PDB file of C-alpha atoms in Angstrom:
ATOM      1  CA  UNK A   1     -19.671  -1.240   1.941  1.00 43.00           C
ATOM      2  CA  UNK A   2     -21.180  -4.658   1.257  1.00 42.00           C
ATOM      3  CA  UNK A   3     -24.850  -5.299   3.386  1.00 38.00           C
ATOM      4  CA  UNK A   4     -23.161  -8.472   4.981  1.00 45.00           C
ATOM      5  CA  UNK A   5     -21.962  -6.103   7.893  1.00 43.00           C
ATOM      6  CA  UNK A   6     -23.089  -2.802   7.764  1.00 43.00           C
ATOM      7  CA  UNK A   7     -25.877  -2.821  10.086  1.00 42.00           C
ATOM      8  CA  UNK A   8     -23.518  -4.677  12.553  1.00 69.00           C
ATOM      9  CA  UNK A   9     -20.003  -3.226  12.226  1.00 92.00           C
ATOM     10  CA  UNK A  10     -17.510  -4.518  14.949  1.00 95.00           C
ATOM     11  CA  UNK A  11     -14.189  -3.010  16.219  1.00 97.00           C
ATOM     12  CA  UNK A  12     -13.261  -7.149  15.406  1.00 97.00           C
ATOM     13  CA  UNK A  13     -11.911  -7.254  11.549  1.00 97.00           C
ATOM     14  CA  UNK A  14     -13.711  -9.666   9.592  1.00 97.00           C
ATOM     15  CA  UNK A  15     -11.341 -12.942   9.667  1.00 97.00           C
ATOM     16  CA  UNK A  16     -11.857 -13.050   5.309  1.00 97.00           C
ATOM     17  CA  UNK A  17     -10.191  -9.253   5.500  1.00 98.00           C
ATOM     18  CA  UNK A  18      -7.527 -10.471   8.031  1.00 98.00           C
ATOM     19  CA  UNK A  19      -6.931 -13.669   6.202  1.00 98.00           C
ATOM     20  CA  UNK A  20      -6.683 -11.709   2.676  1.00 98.00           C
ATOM     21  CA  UNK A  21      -3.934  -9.380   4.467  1.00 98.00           C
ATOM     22  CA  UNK A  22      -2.312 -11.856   5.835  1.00 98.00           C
ATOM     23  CA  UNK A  23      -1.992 -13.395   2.482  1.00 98.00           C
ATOM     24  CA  UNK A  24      -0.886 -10.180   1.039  1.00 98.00           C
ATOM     25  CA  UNK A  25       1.773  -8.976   4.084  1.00 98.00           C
ATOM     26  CA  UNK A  26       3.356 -12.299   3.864  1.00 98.00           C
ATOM     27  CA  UNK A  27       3.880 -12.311   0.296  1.00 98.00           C
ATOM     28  CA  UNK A  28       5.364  -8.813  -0.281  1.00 98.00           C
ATOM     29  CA  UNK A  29       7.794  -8.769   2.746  1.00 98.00           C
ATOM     30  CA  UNK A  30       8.753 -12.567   1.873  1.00 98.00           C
ATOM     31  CA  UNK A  31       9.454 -11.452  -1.578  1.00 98.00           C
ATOM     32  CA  UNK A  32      11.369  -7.997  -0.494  1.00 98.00           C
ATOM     33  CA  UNK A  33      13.578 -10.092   1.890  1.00 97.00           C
ATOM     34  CA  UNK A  34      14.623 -12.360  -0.982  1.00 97.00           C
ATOM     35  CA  UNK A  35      14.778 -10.235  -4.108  1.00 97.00           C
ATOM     36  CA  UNK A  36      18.579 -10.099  -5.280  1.00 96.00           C
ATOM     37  CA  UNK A  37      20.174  -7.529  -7.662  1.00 97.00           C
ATOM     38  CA  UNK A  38      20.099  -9.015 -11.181  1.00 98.00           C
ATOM     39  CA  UNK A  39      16.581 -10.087 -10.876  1.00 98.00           C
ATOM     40  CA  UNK A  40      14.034  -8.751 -13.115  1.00 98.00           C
ATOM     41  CA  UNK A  41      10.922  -7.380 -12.275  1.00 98.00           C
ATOM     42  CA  UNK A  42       8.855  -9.838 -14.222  1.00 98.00           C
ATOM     43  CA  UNK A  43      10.627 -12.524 -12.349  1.00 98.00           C
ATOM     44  CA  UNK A  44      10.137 -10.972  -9.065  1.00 98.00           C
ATOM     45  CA  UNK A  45       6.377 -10.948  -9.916  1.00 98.00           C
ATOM     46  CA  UNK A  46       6.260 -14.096 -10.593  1.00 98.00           C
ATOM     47  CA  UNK A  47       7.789 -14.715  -7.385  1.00 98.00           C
ATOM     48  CA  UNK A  48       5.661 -12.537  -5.822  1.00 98.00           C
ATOM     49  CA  UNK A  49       2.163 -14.023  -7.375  1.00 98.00           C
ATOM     50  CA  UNK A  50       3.775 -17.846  -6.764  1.00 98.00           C
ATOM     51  CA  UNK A  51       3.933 -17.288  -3.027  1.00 98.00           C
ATOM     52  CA  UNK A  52       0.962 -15.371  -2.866  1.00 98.00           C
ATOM     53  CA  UNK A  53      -0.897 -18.207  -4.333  1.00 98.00           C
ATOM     54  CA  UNK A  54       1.207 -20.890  -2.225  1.00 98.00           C
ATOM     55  CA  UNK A  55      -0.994 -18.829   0.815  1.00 98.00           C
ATOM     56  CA  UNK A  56      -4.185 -18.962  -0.300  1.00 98.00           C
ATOM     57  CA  UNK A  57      -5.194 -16.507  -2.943  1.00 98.00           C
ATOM     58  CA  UNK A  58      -7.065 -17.723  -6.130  1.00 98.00           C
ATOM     59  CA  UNK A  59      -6.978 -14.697  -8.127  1.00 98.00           C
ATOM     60  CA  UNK A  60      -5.617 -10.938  -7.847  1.00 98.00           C
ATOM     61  CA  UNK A  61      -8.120  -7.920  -7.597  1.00 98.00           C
ATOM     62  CA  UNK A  62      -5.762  -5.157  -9.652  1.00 98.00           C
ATOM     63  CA  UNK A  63      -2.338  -6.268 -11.276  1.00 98.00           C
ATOM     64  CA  UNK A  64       0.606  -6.956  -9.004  1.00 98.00           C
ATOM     65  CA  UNK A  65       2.928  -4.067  -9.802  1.00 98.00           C
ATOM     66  CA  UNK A  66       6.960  -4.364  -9.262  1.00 98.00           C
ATOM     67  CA  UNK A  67       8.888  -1.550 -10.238  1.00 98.00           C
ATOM     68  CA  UNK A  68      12.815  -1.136  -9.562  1.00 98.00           C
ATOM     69  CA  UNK A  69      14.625   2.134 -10.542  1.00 98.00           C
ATOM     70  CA  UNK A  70      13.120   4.308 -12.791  1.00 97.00           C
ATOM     71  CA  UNK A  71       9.879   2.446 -11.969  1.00 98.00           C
ATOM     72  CA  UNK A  72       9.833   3.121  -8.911  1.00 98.00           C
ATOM     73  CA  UNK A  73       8.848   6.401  -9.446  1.00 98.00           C
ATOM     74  CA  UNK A  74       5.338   5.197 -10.571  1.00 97.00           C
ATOM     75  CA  UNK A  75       3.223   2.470  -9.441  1.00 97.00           C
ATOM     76  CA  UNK A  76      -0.423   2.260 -10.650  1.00 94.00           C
ATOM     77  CA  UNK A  77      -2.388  -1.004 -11.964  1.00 92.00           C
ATOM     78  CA  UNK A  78      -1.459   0.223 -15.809  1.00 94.00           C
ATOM     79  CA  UNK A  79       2.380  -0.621 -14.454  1.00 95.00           C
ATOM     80  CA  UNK A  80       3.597  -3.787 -16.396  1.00 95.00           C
ATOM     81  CA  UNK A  81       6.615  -5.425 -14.973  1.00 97.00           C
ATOM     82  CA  UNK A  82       9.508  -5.649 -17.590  1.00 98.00           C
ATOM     83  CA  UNK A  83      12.928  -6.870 -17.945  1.00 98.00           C
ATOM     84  CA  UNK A  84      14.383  -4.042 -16.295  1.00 97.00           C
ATOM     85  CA  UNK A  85      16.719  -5.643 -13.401  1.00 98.00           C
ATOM     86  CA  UNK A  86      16.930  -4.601 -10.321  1.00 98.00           C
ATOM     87  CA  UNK A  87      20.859  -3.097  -9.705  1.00 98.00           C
ATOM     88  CA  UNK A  88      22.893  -3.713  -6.766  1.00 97.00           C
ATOM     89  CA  UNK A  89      22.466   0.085  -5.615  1.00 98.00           C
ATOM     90  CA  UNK A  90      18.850   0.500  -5.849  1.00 98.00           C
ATOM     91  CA  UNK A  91      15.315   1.056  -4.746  1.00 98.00           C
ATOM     92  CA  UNK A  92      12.135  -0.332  -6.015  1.00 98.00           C
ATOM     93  CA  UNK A  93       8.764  -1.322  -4.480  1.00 98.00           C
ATOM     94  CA  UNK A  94       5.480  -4.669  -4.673  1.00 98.00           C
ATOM     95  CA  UNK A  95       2.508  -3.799  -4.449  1.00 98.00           C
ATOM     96  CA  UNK A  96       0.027  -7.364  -4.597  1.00 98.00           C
ATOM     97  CA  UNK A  97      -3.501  -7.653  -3.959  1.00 98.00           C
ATOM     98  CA  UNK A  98      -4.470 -11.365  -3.665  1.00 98.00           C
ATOM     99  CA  UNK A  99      -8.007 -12.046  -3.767  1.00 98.00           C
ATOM    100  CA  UNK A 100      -9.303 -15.237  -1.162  1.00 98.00           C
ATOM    101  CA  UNK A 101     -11.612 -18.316  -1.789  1.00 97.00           C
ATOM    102  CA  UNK A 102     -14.200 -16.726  -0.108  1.00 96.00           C
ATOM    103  CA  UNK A 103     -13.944 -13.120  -1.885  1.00 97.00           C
ATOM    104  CA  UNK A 104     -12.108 -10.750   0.556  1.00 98.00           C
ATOM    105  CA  UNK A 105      -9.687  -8.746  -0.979  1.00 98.00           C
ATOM    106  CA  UNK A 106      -6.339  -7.653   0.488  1.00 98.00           C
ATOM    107  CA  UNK A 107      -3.728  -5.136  -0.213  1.00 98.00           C
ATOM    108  CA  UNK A 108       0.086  -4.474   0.534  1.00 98.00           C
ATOM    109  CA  UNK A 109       2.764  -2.666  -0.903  1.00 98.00           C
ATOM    110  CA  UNK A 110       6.607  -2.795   0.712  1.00 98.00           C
ATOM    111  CA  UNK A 111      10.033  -0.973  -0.987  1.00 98.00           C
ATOM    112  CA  UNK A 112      13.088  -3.147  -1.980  1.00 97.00           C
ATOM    113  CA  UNK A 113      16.405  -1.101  -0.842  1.00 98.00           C
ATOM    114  CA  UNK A 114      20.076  -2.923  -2.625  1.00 98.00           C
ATOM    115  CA  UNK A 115      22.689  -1.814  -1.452  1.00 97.00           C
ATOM    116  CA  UNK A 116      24.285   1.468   0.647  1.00 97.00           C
ATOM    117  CA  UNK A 117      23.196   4.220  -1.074  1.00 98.00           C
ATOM    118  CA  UNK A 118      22.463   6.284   1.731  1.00 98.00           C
ATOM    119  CA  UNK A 119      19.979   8.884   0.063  1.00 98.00           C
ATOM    120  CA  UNK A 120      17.453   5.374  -0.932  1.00 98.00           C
ATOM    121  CA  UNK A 121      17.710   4.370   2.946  1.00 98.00           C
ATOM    122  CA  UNK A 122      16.591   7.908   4.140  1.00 98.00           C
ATOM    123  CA  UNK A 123      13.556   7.695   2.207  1.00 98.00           C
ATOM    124  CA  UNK A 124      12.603   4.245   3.307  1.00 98.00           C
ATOM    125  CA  UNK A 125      12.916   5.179   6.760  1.00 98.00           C
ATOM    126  CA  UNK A 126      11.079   8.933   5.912  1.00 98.00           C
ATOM    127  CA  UNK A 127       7.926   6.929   4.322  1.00 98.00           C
ATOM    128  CA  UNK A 128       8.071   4.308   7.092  1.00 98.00           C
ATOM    129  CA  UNK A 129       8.057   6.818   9.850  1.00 98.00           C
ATOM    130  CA  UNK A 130       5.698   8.782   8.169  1.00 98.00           C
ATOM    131  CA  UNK A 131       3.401   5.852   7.217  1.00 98.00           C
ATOM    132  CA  UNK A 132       3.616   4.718  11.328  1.00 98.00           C
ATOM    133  CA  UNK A 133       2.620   8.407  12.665  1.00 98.00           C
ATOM    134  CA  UNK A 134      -0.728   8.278  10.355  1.00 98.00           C
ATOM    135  CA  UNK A 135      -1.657   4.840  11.533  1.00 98.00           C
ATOM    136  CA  UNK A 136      -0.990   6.072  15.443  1.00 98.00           C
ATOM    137  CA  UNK A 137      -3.007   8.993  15.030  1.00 98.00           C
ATOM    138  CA  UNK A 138      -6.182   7.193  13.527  1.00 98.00           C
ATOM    139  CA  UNK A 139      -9.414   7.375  15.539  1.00 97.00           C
ATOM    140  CA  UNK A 140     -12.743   5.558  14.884  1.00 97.00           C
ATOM    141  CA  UNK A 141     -14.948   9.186  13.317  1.00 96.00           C
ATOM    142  CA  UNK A 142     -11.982  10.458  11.443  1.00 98.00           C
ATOM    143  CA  UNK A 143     -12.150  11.453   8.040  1.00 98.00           C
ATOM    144  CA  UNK A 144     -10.569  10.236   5.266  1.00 98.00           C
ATOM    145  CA  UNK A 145      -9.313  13.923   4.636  1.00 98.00           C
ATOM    146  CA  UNK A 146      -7.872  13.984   7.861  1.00 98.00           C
ATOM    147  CA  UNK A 147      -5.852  11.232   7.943  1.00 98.00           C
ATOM    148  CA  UNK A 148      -4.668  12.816   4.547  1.00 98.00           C
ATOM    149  CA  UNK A 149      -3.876  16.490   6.341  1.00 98.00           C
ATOM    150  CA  UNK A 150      -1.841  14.568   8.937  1.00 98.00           C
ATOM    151  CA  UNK A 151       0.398  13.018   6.272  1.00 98.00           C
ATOM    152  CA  UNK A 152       0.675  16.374   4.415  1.00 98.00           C
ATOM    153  CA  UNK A 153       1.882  17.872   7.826  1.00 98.00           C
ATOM    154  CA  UNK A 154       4.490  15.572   7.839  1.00 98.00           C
ATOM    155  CA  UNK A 155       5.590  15.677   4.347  1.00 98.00           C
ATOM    156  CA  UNK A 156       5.946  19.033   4.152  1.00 98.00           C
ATOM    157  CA  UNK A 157       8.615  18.987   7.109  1.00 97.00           C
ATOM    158  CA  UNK A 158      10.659  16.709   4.407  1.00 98.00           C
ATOM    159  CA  UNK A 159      12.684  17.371   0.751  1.00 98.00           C
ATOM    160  CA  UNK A 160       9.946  14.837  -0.512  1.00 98.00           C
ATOM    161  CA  UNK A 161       7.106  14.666  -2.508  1.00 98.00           C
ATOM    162  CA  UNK A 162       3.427  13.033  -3.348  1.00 98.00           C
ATOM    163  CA  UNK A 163       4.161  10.872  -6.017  1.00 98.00           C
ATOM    164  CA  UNK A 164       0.591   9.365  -6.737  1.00 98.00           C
ATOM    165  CA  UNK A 165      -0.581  10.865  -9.691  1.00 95.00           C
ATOM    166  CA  UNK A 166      -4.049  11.174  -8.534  1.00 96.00           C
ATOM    167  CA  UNK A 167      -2.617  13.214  -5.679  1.00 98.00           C
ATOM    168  CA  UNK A 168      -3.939  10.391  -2.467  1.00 98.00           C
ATOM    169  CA  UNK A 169      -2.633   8.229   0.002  1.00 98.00           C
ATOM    170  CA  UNK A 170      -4.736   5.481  -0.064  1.00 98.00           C
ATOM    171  CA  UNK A 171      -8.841   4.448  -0.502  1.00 98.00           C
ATOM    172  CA  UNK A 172     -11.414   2.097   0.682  1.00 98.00           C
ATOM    173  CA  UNK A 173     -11.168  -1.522   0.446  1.00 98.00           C
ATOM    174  CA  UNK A 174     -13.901  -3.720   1.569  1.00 96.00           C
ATOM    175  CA  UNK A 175     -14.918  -7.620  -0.299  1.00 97.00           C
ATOM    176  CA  UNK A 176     -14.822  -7.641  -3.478  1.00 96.00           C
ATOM    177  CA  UNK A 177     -14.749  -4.186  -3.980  1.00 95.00           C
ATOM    178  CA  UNK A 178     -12.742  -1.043  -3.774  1.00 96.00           C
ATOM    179  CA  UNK A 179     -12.395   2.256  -4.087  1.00 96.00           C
ATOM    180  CA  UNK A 180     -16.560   2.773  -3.189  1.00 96.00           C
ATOM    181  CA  UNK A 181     -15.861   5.340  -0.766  1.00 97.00           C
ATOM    182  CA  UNK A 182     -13.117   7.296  -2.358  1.00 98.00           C
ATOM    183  CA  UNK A 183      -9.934   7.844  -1.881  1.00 98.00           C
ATOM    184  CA  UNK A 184      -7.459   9.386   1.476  1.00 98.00           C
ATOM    185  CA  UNK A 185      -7.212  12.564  -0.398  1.00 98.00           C
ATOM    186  CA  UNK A 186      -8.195  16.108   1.034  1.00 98.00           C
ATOM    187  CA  UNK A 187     -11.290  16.434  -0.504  1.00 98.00           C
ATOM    188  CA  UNK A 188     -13.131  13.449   0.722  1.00 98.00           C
ATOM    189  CA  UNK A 189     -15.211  14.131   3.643  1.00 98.00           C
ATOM    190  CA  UNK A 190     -16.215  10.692   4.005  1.00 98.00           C
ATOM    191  CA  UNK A 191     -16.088   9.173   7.763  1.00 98.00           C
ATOM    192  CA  UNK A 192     -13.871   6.123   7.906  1.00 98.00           C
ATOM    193  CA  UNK A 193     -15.426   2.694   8.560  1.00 97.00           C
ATOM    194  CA  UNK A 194     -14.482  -0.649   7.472  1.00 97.00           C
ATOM    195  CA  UNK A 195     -11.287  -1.447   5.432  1.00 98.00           C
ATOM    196  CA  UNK A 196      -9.408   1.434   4.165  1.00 98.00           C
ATOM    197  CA  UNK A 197      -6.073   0.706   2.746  1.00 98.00           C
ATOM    198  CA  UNK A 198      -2.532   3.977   4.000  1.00 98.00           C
ATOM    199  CA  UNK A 199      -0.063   3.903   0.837  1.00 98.00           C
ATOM    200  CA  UNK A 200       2.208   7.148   0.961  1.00 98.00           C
ATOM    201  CA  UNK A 201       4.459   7.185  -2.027  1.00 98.00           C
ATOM    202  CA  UNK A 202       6.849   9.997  -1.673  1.00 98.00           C
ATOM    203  CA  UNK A 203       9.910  10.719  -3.174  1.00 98.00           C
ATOM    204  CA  UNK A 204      12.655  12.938  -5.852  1.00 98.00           C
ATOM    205  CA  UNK A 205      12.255  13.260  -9.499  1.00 97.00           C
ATOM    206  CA  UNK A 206      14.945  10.348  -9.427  1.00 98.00           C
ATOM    207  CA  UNK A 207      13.374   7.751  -7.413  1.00 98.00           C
ATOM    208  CA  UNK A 208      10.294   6.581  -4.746  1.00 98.00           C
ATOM    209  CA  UNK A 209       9.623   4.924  -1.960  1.00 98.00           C
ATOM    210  CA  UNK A 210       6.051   3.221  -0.639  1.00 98.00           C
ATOM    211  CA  UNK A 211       4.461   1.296   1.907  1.00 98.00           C
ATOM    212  CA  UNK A 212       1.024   0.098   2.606  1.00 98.00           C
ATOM    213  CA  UNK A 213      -1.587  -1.609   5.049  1.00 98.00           C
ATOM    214  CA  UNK A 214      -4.710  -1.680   5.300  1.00 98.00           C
ATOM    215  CA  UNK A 215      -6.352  -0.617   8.455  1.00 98.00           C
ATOM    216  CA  UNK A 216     -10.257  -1.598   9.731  1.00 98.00           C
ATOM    217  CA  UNK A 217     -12.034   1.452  11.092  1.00 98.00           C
ATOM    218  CA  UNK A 218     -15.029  -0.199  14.254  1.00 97.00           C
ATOM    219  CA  UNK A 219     -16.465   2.187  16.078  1.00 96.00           C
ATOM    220  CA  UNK A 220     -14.589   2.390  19.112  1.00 96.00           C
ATOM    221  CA  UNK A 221     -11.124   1.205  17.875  1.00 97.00           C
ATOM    222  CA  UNK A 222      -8.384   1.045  14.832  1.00 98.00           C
ATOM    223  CA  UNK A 223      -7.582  -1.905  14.081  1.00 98.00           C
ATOM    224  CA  UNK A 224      -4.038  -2.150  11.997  1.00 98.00           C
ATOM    225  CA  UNK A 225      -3.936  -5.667   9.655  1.00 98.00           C
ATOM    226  CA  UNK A 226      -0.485  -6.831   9.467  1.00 93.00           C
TER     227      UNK A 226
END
């Protein structure tokens, strides 16, 4: 965590790290609201980093990822957008990370649903409701395994799956930096303080579903950025 606030943490978010969520909130449910079916994913990044940009951010921290379909069974920065389109019975997911003036990095991923299919709104709602119960049971002193045994309570109690490869649900964010204090996995025993950004991405072998905020750890309170 950078020296600017370490010796003087606050249960107040720092207004760069609500400003940089703000930025990236708006431009991921603005551009899930508005994707159509025929789009492609590069267009709906384009979209995506347009708007972003229209909000405030200068630059992106890790590649914007869209992935409809079969993509949305992965998303990870090596993810390039391609032509694939997005069908009018499908499920996909953004995931931007818009970078401010002033340095502060933010962080959001939201799932596209098309259509009826019923089995792609069940696991919208399963990762939303999942994703809610984690952020309600967060306490200022909890580990970041902890969170992740909570989630892995409630996943198990579903016909899902962990779909991040590297097996977590999230990791620090602070400015102009992540990742320095691992990752919301159940091996790190690092207390929570500061910016750490919830993305469960569950799901089948045929498709997946994910959401994401980033939440600011004071010591007496949880703040949740959205």
């Amino acid at each position: 965590m950078s020296t600017e606030y370490t010796s003087s943490l606050s249960n107040t978010p720092p207004p760069g790290l609500v400003e940089a969520q703000h930025i990236a909130v708006a431009a991921a449910e603005q551009t899930v609201a508005t994707a159509c079916a025929g789009e492609s994913e590069q267009a709906v990044f384009d979209h995506l980093e347009a708007y972003a940009r229209s909000l405030g951010a200068v630059d992106f921290w890790t590649p914007t990822i869209v992935g409809f379909g079969p993509g949305s069974l992965s998303c990870f920065p090596t993810d390039r957008p391609s032509d694939r389109p997005l069908w009018d019975l499908d499920i996909g997911h953004v995931d931007v990370h818009p970078v401010t003036a002033d340095g502060w990095w933010g962080d959001c991923t939201r799932s596209i649903v098309t259509g009826a299919h019923p089995r792609h709104h069940e696991l919208l709602k399963t990762v939303t409701d999942i994703h809610n119960e984690v952020l309600s049971s967060l306490k200022p002193g909890m580990r970041a395994c902890d969170a992740f045994a909570i989630f892995e309570t409630l996943l198990d109690n579903t016909p899902y799956r962990l779909l991040d490869r590297l097996e977590n649900i999230g990791h620090s964010l602070d400015r102009g930096d992540s990742y320095s204090n691992g990752y919301l996995n159940r091996w790190n025993n690092t207390v929570m303080t500061g910016a750490w950004a919830f993305e469960p991405f569950i799901g089948t072998h045929l498709y997946g579903g994910k959401v994401e905020d980033v939440v600011w750890f004071g010591p007496d309170s949880c703040t949740i950025l959205r």
